[in-house]
Short mmCIF file of C-alpha atoms in Angstrom, two decimals:
data_model
loop_
_atom_site.label_atom_id
_atom_site.label_comp_id
_atom_site.label_asym_id
_atom_site.label_seq_id
_atom_site.Cartn_x
_atom_site.Cartn_y
_atom_site.Cartn_z
CA MET A 1 -8.54 26.85 17.68
CA ILE A 2 -10.02 27.24 14.19
CA HIS A 3 -6.53 27.07 12.70
CA ASP A 4 -5.67 23.97 14.74
CA TYR A 5 -8.80 22.14 13.68
CA GLY A 6 -8.29 23.34 10.12
CA LEU A 7 -5.00 21.43 9.95
CA ALA A 8 -6.98 18.23 10.54
CA GLY A 9 -9.92 19.36 8.38
CA PRO A 10 -9.77 16.47 5.85
CA GLU A 11 -9.65 13.88 8.66
CA ILE A 12 -12.51 15.54 10.57
CA PHE A 13 -14.59 15.65 7.39
CA LEU A 14 -13.90 11.98 6.58
CA ALA A 15 -14.78 10.94 10.16
CA ILE A 16 -18.14 12.74 9.89
CA ALA A 17 -18.68 11.33 6.39
CA SER A 18 -18.10 7.74 7.60
CA MET A 19 -20.78 8.17 10.29
CA VAL A 20 -23.20 9.69 7.78
CA LEU A 21 -22.53 6.78 5.38
CA LEU A 22 -23.29 4.35 8.19
CA MET A 23 -26.65 6.06 8.83
CA VAL A 24 -27.45 6.14 5.10
CA GLY A 25 -26.78 2.42 4.86
CA VAL A 26 -28.81 1.56 7.97
CA PHE A 27 -31.91 3.58 7.11
CA SER A 28 -31.94 3.24 3.32
CA ARG A 29 -34.65 0.92 1.99
CA SER A 30 -33.62 1.25 -1.65
CA ALA A 31 -32.59 -1.81 -3.64
CA SER A 32 -29.53 0.12 -4.81
CA ALA A 33 -28.55 1.25 -1.28
CA VAL A 34 -25.13 -0.39 -1.48
CA ARG A 35 -24.23 1.25 -4.80
CA ILE A 36 -25.45 4.62 -3.50
CA THR A 37 -23.33 4.20 -0.35
CA CYS A 38 -20.31 3.27 -2.47
CA TRP A 39 -20.64 6.36 -4.65
CA LEU A 40 -21.16 8.56 -1.58
CA ALA A 41 -17.97 7.09 -0.09
CA VAL A 42 -16.09 7.88 -3.32
CA LEU A 43 -17.54 11.42 -3.28
CA SER A 44 -16.44 11.84 0.35
CA MET A 45 -12.90 10.86 -0.57
CA ILE A 46 -12.86 13.28 -3.50
CA VAL A 47 -14.00 16.10 -1.20
CA ALA A 48 -11.34 15.11 1.37
CA LEU A 49 -8.73 15.11 -1.41
CA VAL A 50 -9.78 18.63 -2.44
CA LEU A 51 -9.50 19.73 1.20
CA VAL A 52 -5.99 18.24 1.40
CA VAL A 53 -4.81 19.97 -1.76
CA SER A 54 -6.49 23.31 -1.05
CA SER A 55 -5.15 23.76 2.50
CA PRO A 56 -1.34 24.03 2.21
CA GLN A 57 -0.77 25.18 5.81
CA ASP A 58 1.97 23.53 7.82
CA GLY A 59 1.71 23.11 11.56
CA VAL A 60 1.31 20.85 14.56
CA THR A 61 -1.92 20.49 16.52
CA PHE A 62 -3.66 18.38 19.18
CA ALA A 63 -0.87 18.85 21.75
CA GLY A 64 1.84 17.92 19.26
CA MET A 65 0.22 14.64 18.20
CA PHE A 66 -0.83 15.63 14.67
CA VAL A 67 1.32 17.30 12.03
CA SER A 68 0.36 18.75 8.66
CA ASP A 69 3.14 19.26 6.12
CA ALA A 70 3.94 18.71 2.45
CA PHE A 71 5.01 15.11 3.13
CA ALA A 72 1.65 14.24 4.73
CA ARG A 73 -0.33 15.99 1.98
CA PHE A 74 1.53 14.17 -0.81
CA VAL A 75 0.86 10.76 0.74
CA LYS A 76 -2.76 11.59 1.62
CA VAL A 77 -3.49 12.38 -2.02
CA LEU A 78 -2.20 8.90 -2.97
CA ILE A 79 -4.18 7.23 -0.17
CA LEU A 80 -7.48 8.93 -1.06
CA ALA A 81 -7.03 8.25 -4.79
CA GLY A 82 -6.17 4.59 -4.15
CA SER A 83 -9.13 4.06 -1.81
CA ALA A 84 -11.62 5.75 -4.15
CA VAL A 85 -10.49 3.69 -7.15
CA SER A 86 -10.59 0.50 -5.03
CA ILE A 87 -14.26 1.14 -4.20
CA ILE A 88 -15.14 1.89 -7.84
CA MET A 89 -13.52 -1.29 -9.15
CA SER A 90 -15.26 -3.44 -6.52
CA MET A 91 -18.90 -2.38 -7.09
CA SER A 92 -19.76 -4.89 -9.82
CA PHE A 93 -17.90 -7.67 -8.00
CA ILE A 94 -19.69 -7.29 -4.66
CA GLU A 95 -23.07 -7.27 -6.42
CA ARG A 96 -22.28 -10.31 -8.55
CA GLU A 97 -20.78 -12.29 -5.67
CA GLN A 98 -23.61 -11.57 -3.22
CA MET A 99 -21.40 -9.36 -1.04
CA ASN A 100 -23.45 -6.21 -1.53
CA ARG A 101 -23.69 -5.02 2.05
CA PHE A 102 -23.42 -1.31 2.86
CA GLU A 103 -20.76 -1.93 5.51
CA TYR A 104 -18.19 -2.54 2.77
CA PRO A 105 -17.64 1.11 1.68
CA VAL A 106 -18.05 2.29 5.29
CA LEU A 107 -15.20 0.04 6.45
CA ILE A 108 -12.96 1.25 3.61
CA THR A 109 -13.75 4.86 4.52
CA ILE A 110 -12.87 4.31 8.19
CA ALA A 111 -9.66 2.50 7.22
CA THR A 112 -8.78 5.42 4.93
CA LEU A 113 -9.31 7.82 7.84
CA GLY A 114 -6.87 5.75 9.90
CA MET A 115 -4.30 5.85 7.07
CA MET A 116 -4.53 9.63 6.81
CA MET A 117 -3.99 9.93 10.55
CA MET A 118 -1.03 7.56 10.31
CA VAL A 119 0.93 9.78 7.95
CA SER A 120 0.25 12.82 10.16
CA ALA A 121 1.10 11.10 13.47
CA SER A 122 3.87 12.91 15.35
CA ASP A 123 3.58 11.03 18.63
CA LEU A 124 3.88 7.35 19.53
CA ILE A 125 0.37 7.41 21.03
CA SER A 126 -1.30 8.94 17.97
CA LEU A 127 0.78 6.57 15.81
CA TYR A 128 -0.67 3.55 17.59
CA LEU A 129 -4.26 4.85 17.62
CA ALA A 130 -4.11 5.63 13.89
CA LEU A 131 -2.56 2.26 13.11
CA GLU A 132 -5.34 0.41 14.94
CA LEU A 133 -8.05 2.59 13.35
CA GLN A 134 -6.67 1.46 10.01
CA SER A 135 -6.11 -2.18 10.96
CA LEU A 136 -9.42 -3.13 12.58
CA PRO A 137 -11.55 -2.45 9.47
CA LEU A 138 -9.00 -4.34 7.36
CA TYR A 139 -9.39 -7.47 9.53
CA VAL A 140 -13.15 -7.36 8.91
CA LEU A 141 -12.73 -6.69 5.17
CA ALA A 142 -10.42 -9.72 4.78
CA ALA A 143 -13.20 -11.98 6.14
CA PHE A 144 -16.06 -10.00 4.58
CA ARG A 145 -17.19 -12.94 2.47
CA ARG A 146 -18.66 -14.90 5.36
CA ASP A 147 -19.73 -17.94 3.33
CA SER A 148 -16.15 -18.55 2.15
CA VAL A 149 -13.82 -20.73 4.23
CA ARG A 150 -10.77 -19.18 2.54
CA ALA A 151 -11.89 -15.64 3.35
CA THR A 152 -12.67 -16.52 6.96
CA GLU A 153 -9.27 -18.18 7.34
CA ALA A 154 -7.58 -15.13 5.77
CA GLY A 155 -9.34 -12.75 8.17
CA LEU A 156 -8.49 -14.88 11.18
CA LYS A 157 -4.81 -15.17 10.24
CA TYR A 158 -4.58 -11.46 9.59
CA PHE A 159 -6.26 -10.64 12.92
CA VAL A 160 -4.15 -12.98 15.07
CA LEU A 161 -0.83 -11.97 13.52
CA GLY A 162 -1.90 -8.32 13.48
CA ALA A 163 -2.63 -8.45 17.21
CA LEU A 164 0.83 -9.95 17.78
CA SER A 165 2.49 -7.19 15.75
CA SER A 166 0.52 -4.53 17.64
CA GLY A 167 1.80 -5.96 20.92
CA MET A 168 5.38 -5.84 19.66
CA LEU A 169 4.93 -2.26 18.47
CA LEU A 170 3.46 -1.20 21.84
CA TYR A 171 6.33 -2.84 23.68
CA GLY A 172 8.79 -0.95 21.50
CA CYS A 173 6.94 2.34 22.12
CA SER A 174 7.05 1.77 25.89
CA MET A 175 10.80 1.06 25.74
CA ILE A 176 11.40 4.24 23.72
CA TYR A 177 9.33 6.27 26.17
CA GLY A 178 11.18 4.75 29.11
CA PHE A 179 14.61 5.69 27.77
CA THR A 180 13.76 9.14 26.34
CA GLY A 181 11.03 10.36 28.69
CA SER A 182 8.76 11.42 25.82
CA THR A 183 6.27 9.94 23.37
CA GLY A 184 6.31 12.92 20.99
CA PHE A 185 8.65 12.76 18.01
CA GLU A 186 9.98 16.25 18.78
CA GLY A 187 10.55 15.35 22.43
CA ILE A 188 12.36 12.12 21.51
CA ALA A 189 14.58 13.97 19.02
CA ALA A 190 15.37 16.62 21.67
CA ALA A 191 16.23 13.94 24.26
CA LEU A 192 18.62 12.28 21.78
CA GLN A 193 20.19 15.50 20.53
CA GLY A 194 23.95 15.31 20.61
CA SER A 195 23.92 11.51 20.95
CA GLU A 196 25.90 9.69 18.29
CA ARG A 197 24.95 6.20 19.47
CA ALA A 198 21.79 4.88 21.12
CA GLY A 199 21.85 2.91 24.34
CA LEU A 200 21.03 -0.80 24.37
CA GLY A 201 17.53 -0.28 25.81
CA LEU A 202 16.64 2.27 23.17
CA ILE A 203 17.95 0.01 20.41
CA ILE A 204 15.69 -2.79 21.69
CA GLY A 205 12.76 -0.38 21.58
CA ILE A 206 13.59 0.62 18.01
CA VAL A 207 13.84 -3.06 17.00
CA PHE A 208 10.36 -3.79 18.37
CA LEU A 209 8.98 -0.65 16.75
CA SER A 210 10.44 -1.67 13.40
CA ALA A 211 9.01 -5.20 13.81
CA GLY A 212 5.50 -3.83 14.32
CA LEU A 213 5.80 -1.51 11.33
CA ALA A 214 7.41 -4.21 9.16
CA PHE A 215 4.31 -6.35 9.67
CA LYS A 216 2.11 -3.55 8.37
CA VAL A 217 4.15 -3.23 5.16
CA SER A 218 4.51 -7.06 4.89
CA ALA A 219 8.31 -6.97 4.97
CA VAL A 220 10.36 -10.09 5.70
CA PRO A 221 10.50 -11.70 8.27
CA PHE A 222 7.00 -10.45 9.18
CA HIS A 223 5.46 -11.26 5.81
CA MET A 224 3.91 -14.64 6.61
CA TRP A 225 0.32 -13.39 6.51
CA THR A 226 0.56 -11.78 3.08
CA PRO A 227 0.24 -14.69 0.57
CA ASP A 228 -2.62 -16.38 2.47
CA VAL A 229 -4.55 -13.14 3.02
CA TYR A 230 -4.06 -11.97 -0.58
CA GLU A 231 -5.30 -15.32 -1.90
CA GLY A 232 -8.14 -15.86 0.57
CA ALA A 233 -9.63 -12.36 0.75
CA PRO A 234 -12.14 -11.27 -1.93
CA THR A 235 -10.23 -9.90 -4.93
CA PRO A 236 -11.38 -6.24 -4.53
CA VAL A 237 -10.26 -6.36 -0.89
CA THR A 238 -6.89 -7.74 -1.99
CA ALA A 239 -6.62 -4.87 -4.48
CA PHE A 240 -7.30 -2.40 -1.68
CA PHE A 241 -4.73 -4.07 0.61
CA ALA A 242 -2.09 -3.86 -2.13
CA ALA A 243 -2.70 -0.16 -2.73
CA ALA A 244 -3.56 2.46 -0.10
CA PRO A 245 -2.59 0.67 3.18
CA LYS A 246 0.85 -0.16 1.77
CA VAL A 247 1.49 3.48 0.84
CA ALA A 248 0.34 4.71 4.27
CA ALA A 249 2.42 2.18 6.19
CA LEU A 250 5.59 3.01 4.24
CA ALA A 251 5.01 6.73 4.87
CA LEU A 252 4.55 6.05 8.58
CA PHE A 253 7.73 3.95 8.56
CA MET A 254 9.69 6.92 7.19
CA ARG A 255 8.23 9.51 9.56
CA ALA A 256 8.58 7.29 12.64
CA PHE A 257 12.28 6.70 11.95
CA LEU A 258 13.53 9.93 10.37
CA GLU A 259 11.86 12.49 12.65
CA PRO A 260 12.61 11.16 16.17
CA PHE A 261 15.70 9.05 15.34
CA GLY A 262 17.17 11.06 12.45
CA GLY A 263 20.51 11.48 14.23
CA LEU A 264 20.86 7.77 15.00
CA GLU A 265 20.70 6.35 11.48
CA ALA A 266 23.93 4.43 12.12
CA ASP A 267 22.01 2.36 14.70
CA TRP A 268 18.76 1.67 12.86
CA ARG A 269 20.04 1.63 9.28
CA GLN A 270 21.30 -1.95 9.70
CA ILE A 271 17.78 -3.04 10.74
CA ILE A 272 16.24 -1.50 7.59
CA TRP A 273 19.13 -2.89 5.50
CA PHE A 274 18.44 -6.41 6.78
CA ILE A 275 14.66 -6.16 6.26
CA SER A 276 15.10 -4.68 2.79
CA VAL A 277 17.51 -7.37 1.57
CA LEU A 278 15.40 -10.25 2.89
CA SER A 279 12.23 -8.79 1.35
CA MET A 280 13.82 -8.28 -2.07
CA VAL A 281 15.36 -11.75 -2.17
CA LEU A 282 12.27 -13.61 -0.92
CA GLY A 283 9.97 -11.60 -3.20
CA ALA A 284 12.15 -12.44 -6.20
CA PHE A 285 12.57 -16.17 -5.61
CA ALA A 286 9.38 -17.25 -3.80
CA ALA A 287 7.10 -15.92 -6.56
CA ILE A 288 8.74 -18.07 -9.25
CA GLY A 289 6.84 -21.23 -8.33
CA GLN A 290 3.41 -19.61 -7.83
CA THR A 291 0.47 -20.67 -10.01
CA ASN A 292 -2.15 -18.38 -8.44
CA ILE A 293 -1.89 -14.79 -9.67
CA LYS A 294 -3.04 -13.31 -6.35
CA ARG A 295 -0.33 -15.20 -4.45
CA LEU A 296 2.17 -14.10 -7.08
CA MET A 297 1.13 -10.48 -6.51
CA ALA A 298 1.53 -11.03 -2.75
CA TYR A 299 5.18 -12.04 -3.16
CA SER A 300 5.60 -9.25 -5.69
CA SER A 301 4.40 -6.74 -3.07
CA ILE A 302 6.90 -8.13 -0.55
CA GLY A 303 9.71 -7.60 -3.04
CA HIS A 304 8.57 -4.07 -3.89
CA VAL A 305 8.46 -3.13 -0.21
CA GLY A 306 12.10 -4.23 -0.06
CA TYR A 307 12.97 -1.92 -2.95
CA ALA A 308 11.13 0.99 -1.32
CA LEU A 309 12.93 0.46 1.99
CA ILE A 310 16.25 1.07 0.19
CA GLY A 311 15.32 4.76 0.14
CA LEU A 312 14.64 4.73 3.88
CA ALA A 313 17.98 3.02 4.52
CA ALA A 314 19.67 5.90 2.68
CA ALA A 315 18.14 8.27 5.30
CA THR A 316 18.50 11.30 3.00
CA PRO A 317 16.01 13.67 1.32
CA GLU A 318 16.98 12.02 -1.97
CA GLY A 319 16.12 8.61 -0.53
CA VAL A 320 12.72 9.76 0.76
CA ARG A 321 12.00 11.37 -2.61
CA GLY A 322 12.82 8.06 -4.27
CA VAL A 323 10.44 6.17 -1.96
CA LEU A 324 7.60 8.64 -2.59
CA ILE A 325 8.06 8.38 -6.36
CA TYR A 326 8.22 4.60 -6.04
CA VAL A 327 5.00 4.25 -4.00
CA ALA A 328 3.11 6.61 -6.33
CA ILE A 329 4.06 4.50 -9.35
CA TYR A 330 3.50 1.26 -7.43
CA LEU A 331 -0.03 2.39 -6.52
CA VAL A 332 -0.96 2.93 -10.19
CA MET A 333 0.65 -0.35 -11.32
CA ASN A 334 -1.18 -2.37 -8.66
CA LEU A 335 -4.59 -0.83 -9.22
CA GLY A 336 -4.28 -1.49 -12.96
CA THR A 337 -3.10 -5.07 -12.42
CA PHE A 338 -5.92 -5.91 -10.02
CA ALA A 339 -8.44 -4.38 -12.41
CA CYS A 340 -7.20 -6.98 -14.92
CA ILE A 341 -7.44 -9.75 -12.29
CA LEU A 342 -11.02 -8.69 -11.47
CA ALA A 343 -11.86 -9.00 -15.17
CA MET A 344 -10.74 -12.67 -15.26
CA ARG A 345 -13.99 -14.65 -15.43
CA ARG A 346 -15.46 -17.73 -17.05
CA GLY A 347 -19.19 -17.35 -17.02
CA GLU A 348 -20.12 -16.20 -13.53
CA HIS A 349 -17.03 -17.64 -11.86
CA MET A 350 -13.81 -15.79 -11.09
CA VAL A 351 -10.56 -17.51 -12.08
CA GLU A 352 -7.15 -16.80 -10.58
CA GLY A 353 -4.72 -19.29 -12.17
CA LEU A 354 -1.82 -18.13 -14.30
CA ASP A 355 -2.77 -20.71 -16.92
CA ASP A 356 -6.13 -18.95 -17.29
CA LEU A 357 -4.24 -16.10 -18.96
CA LYS A 358 -3.15 -18.28 -21.86
CA GLY A 359 -4.10 -16.81 -25.21
CA LEU A 360 -5.52 -13.65 -23.65
CA ALA A 361 -4.06 -11.48 -26.42
CA LYS A 362 -6.35 -13.16 -28.97
CA THR A 363 -9.60 -12.93 -27.01
CA HIS A 364 -9.02 -9.69 -25.03
CA PRO A 365 -6.28 -7.73 -26.87
CA GLY A 366 -6.89 -4.48 -24.98
CA MET A 367 -6.76 -6.14 -21.56
CA ALA A 368 -3.66 -8.13 -22.57
CA LEU A 369 -1.89 -4.96 -23.72
CA ALA A 370 -2.68 -3.16 -20.45
CA LEU A 371 -1.54 -6.14 -18.36
CA ALA A 372 1.66 -6.37 -20.41
CA VAL A 373 2.38 -2.70 -19.66
CA PHE A 374 1.88 -3.34 -15.93
CA MET A 375 4.06 -6.45 -15.95
CA PHE A 376 6.90 -4.73 -17.83
CA SER A 377 6.65 -1.80 -15.43
CA LEU A 378 6.62 -4.02 -12.32
CA ALA A 379 9.69 -5.76 -13.69
CA GLY A 380 11.42 -2.38 -13.97
CA ILE A 381 11.97 -2.46 -17.74
CA PRO A 382 12.60 0.96 -19.37
CA PRO A 383 11.14 3.27 -20.49
CA LEU A 384 8.08 2.56 -18.34
CA ALA A 385 7.47 4.24 -14.98
CA GLY A 386 8.46 1.20 -12.90
CA PHE A 387 12.04 1.51 -14.16
CA PHE A 388 12.30 5.09 -12.93
CA GLY A 389 10.82 4.18 -9.55
CA LYS A 390 13.64 1.70 -8.99
CA PHE A 391 16.21 4.03 -10.54
CA TYR A 392 15.53 6.79 -7.99
CA VAL A 393 15.77 4.50 -4.94
CA PHE A 394 18.88 2.71 -6.25
CA MET A 395 20.61 6.03 -6.98
CA SER A 396 19.80 7.31 -3.49
CA ALA A 397 21.47 4.19 -2.05
CA VAL A 398 24.55 4.65 -4.25
CA ASN A 399 24.87 8.32 -3.26
CA ALA A 400 24.56 7.33 0.41
CA GLY A 401 27.38 4.80 0.03
CA LEU A 402 25.12 1.72 0.28
CA TYR A 403 26.62 0.01 -2.77
CA VAL A 404 25.97 -3.57 -1.66
CA LEU A 405 22.30 -2.82 -0.99
CA ALA A 406 21.90 -1.26 -4.44
CA VAL A 407 23.60 -4.24 -6.15
CA ILE A 408 21.38 -6.73 -4.30
CA GLY A 409 18.37 -4.67 -5.39
CA VAL A 410 19.40 -4.76 -9.04
CA VAL A 411 20.08 -8.52 -8.99
CA SER A 412 16.76 -9.23 -7.24
CA SER A 413 14.99 -7.09 -9.81
CA VAL A 414 16.52 -9.14 -12.62
CA VAL A 415 15.44 -12.42 -10.98
CA GLY A 416 11.94 -11.06 -10.32
CA ALA A 417 11.55 -10.08 -13.98
CA PHE A 418 11.23 -13.80 -14.78
CA TYR A 419 7.75 -14.26 -13.35
CA TYR A 420 6.45 -10.97 -14.78
CA LEU A 421 7.70 -11.89 -18.26
CA ARG A 422 6.22 -15.37 -17.89
CA ILE A 423 2.75 -13.80 -17.68
CA ILE A 424 3.39 -11.93 -20.94
CA LYS A 425 4.57 -15.15 -22.57
CA LEU A 426 1.36 -16.93 -21.47
CA MET A 427 -0.82 -14.15 -22.89
CA TYR A 428 0.88 -13.76 -26.25
CA PHE A 429 2.51 -17.09 -27.13
CA ASP A 430 0.35 -19.85 -25.57
CA GLU A 431 -2.95 -21.22 -26.79
CA ALA A 432 -5.97 -20.96 -24.50
CA GLN A 433 -7.68 -24.24 -23.60
CA GLU A 434 -10.79 -22.36 -22.49
CA PRO A 435 -10.81 -18.59 -23.14
CA LEU A 436 -12.03 -16.09 -20.58
CA SER A 437 -15.51 -14.62 -20.91
CA ARG A 438 -15.86 -11.43 -22.89
CA GLY A 439 -17.04 -8.22 -21.30
CA TYR A 440 -15.85 -6.92 -17.96
CA GLY A 441 -17.56 -3.58 -17.43
CA ARG A 442 -16.68 -0.01 -18.29
CA ASP A 443 -15.34 0.77 -14.82
CA LEU A 444 -12.61 -1.90 -14.98
CA GLY A 445 -11.80 -1.02 -18.59
CA LEU A 446 -11.43 2.65 -17.68
CA ILE A 447 -9.16 1.89 -14.70
CA MET A 448 -6.98 -0.40 -16.85
CA GLY A 449 -6.72 2.17 -19.62
CA VAL A 450 -5.99 5.20 -17.42
CA SER A 451 -3.44 3.27 -15.34
CA ALA A 452 -1.62 2.03 -18.45
CA VAL A 453 -1.54 5.54 -19.94
CA LEU A 454 -0.12 6.98 -16.69
CA ILE A 455 2.61 4.32 -16.61
CA VAL A 456 3.62 5.06 -20.21
CA ALA A 457 3.24 8.85 -19.94
CA PHE A 458 5.53 9.17 -16.92
CA VAL A 459 8.61 9.12 -19.14
CA ILE A 460 7.22 12.08 -21.12
CA VAL A 461 6.23 14.33 -18.18
CA PRO A 462 8.00 13.07 -15.04
CA SER A 463 8.65 16.48 -13.52
CA TRP A 464 5.27 16.96 -11.85
CA LEU A 465 5.70 13.82 -9.74
CA VAL A 466 9.45 14.20 -9.15
CA ASP A 467 9.13 17.84 -8.07
CA SER A 468 6.17 17.15 -5.76
CA ALA A 469 7.96 14.18 -4.17
CA GLY A 470 11.11 16.30 -3.71
CA ALA A 471 9.15 19.04 -1.90
CA ALA A 472 7.47 16.43 0.31
CA ALA A 473 10.81 14.82 1.18
CA ARG A 474 12.37 18.17 2.12
CA ALA A 475 9.43 18.85 4.45
CA LEU A 476 10.21 15.65 6.37
CA PHE A 477 13.75 16.85 6.98
CA GLY A 478 12.76 20.45 7.67
#
């Protein structure tokens, strides 16, 4: 029993920590209660990360519903790091914008717990429970700024469409259970062993399952919530949405398809192929006309999900390794970019227009340099880390014989480079009508600087990430 509970030790610790944080927030009378709660939440995530790294046991527990392996540990490290940095970069914002309520870090902590359970789910029931544990706090966070009509609208849209996607996912799970007689991934794989093609009923179940998961990663055609929620939600919440939940949902996507349906890739590969192509194309072209940087980042995230899904379509250890490398680099690029967005202010007011970046290199040279690194990397320009992220997923597609998918990915990447390079042009070659305010806090400056260094340094020491991602990918196929 001790061993079984030890496999879920980080999750158990984070669940207890979230309840303790709630009590601290409720009973604290200090004026700095919110900041204390935020730092305690960050500390809890650091402790959980240490527990993840220091317990390398593999196994299945809770009646086969929870699995611990190298794949889950790799993704959990990214999730915990992304959530902790998201809380740190939001502290000054929530105080300045009168959002300093202790529920904010508590909700992020609970959502992080749900994400960690998602990547360890090995049963359709635990998959759904973890997904909802992650989603419900995110609906509240999107509408956390109650005096803002845009934030309220964003939260409502996210909730309504999220409920619809959950219904579709549940319907797919029930269809899969009906045609295999099991909800566990191992049981489903055993029921399908020796089958080269899936029956029509099972295919319908897989389609509905993929629709529910596609909503969570904001892949086309289930992306409609993303631009409005990214724009309407408070900027730190948008930064959080673009980081940890995206990584967790992509990891769940891979486990939910490769473990139970690994022998039927000929049936579900065309679904992933279709979703990937639509996401890449829409992300490349729809962002061109955007004038709000948060909406632009929303379409950018849709496109990047399409690139990541190329590795899943390959359905090989090389493809999964490519996706894991991609999401790790994507996490760093997004956190750095949103740190720059959070630093965009005139006086006490946040600004979000692309034109507000004009002349940034003259007034904020350090911030402009960091943002230029992130934009070049997001565009996939060598020798920055973003290029290698795309290189690994494209090569996995080529080696799996998916030449058309790889070519579409390359072309979409070239088109998408336009709007990333436009931001660099605005910063370095245009004159500012009204420059941004100086000073944006040490926390944001540190996040920008560290993220930019990591993006540049990847080309020098890539082996630590590539080797770790390779070991995690092999565990998924073990």
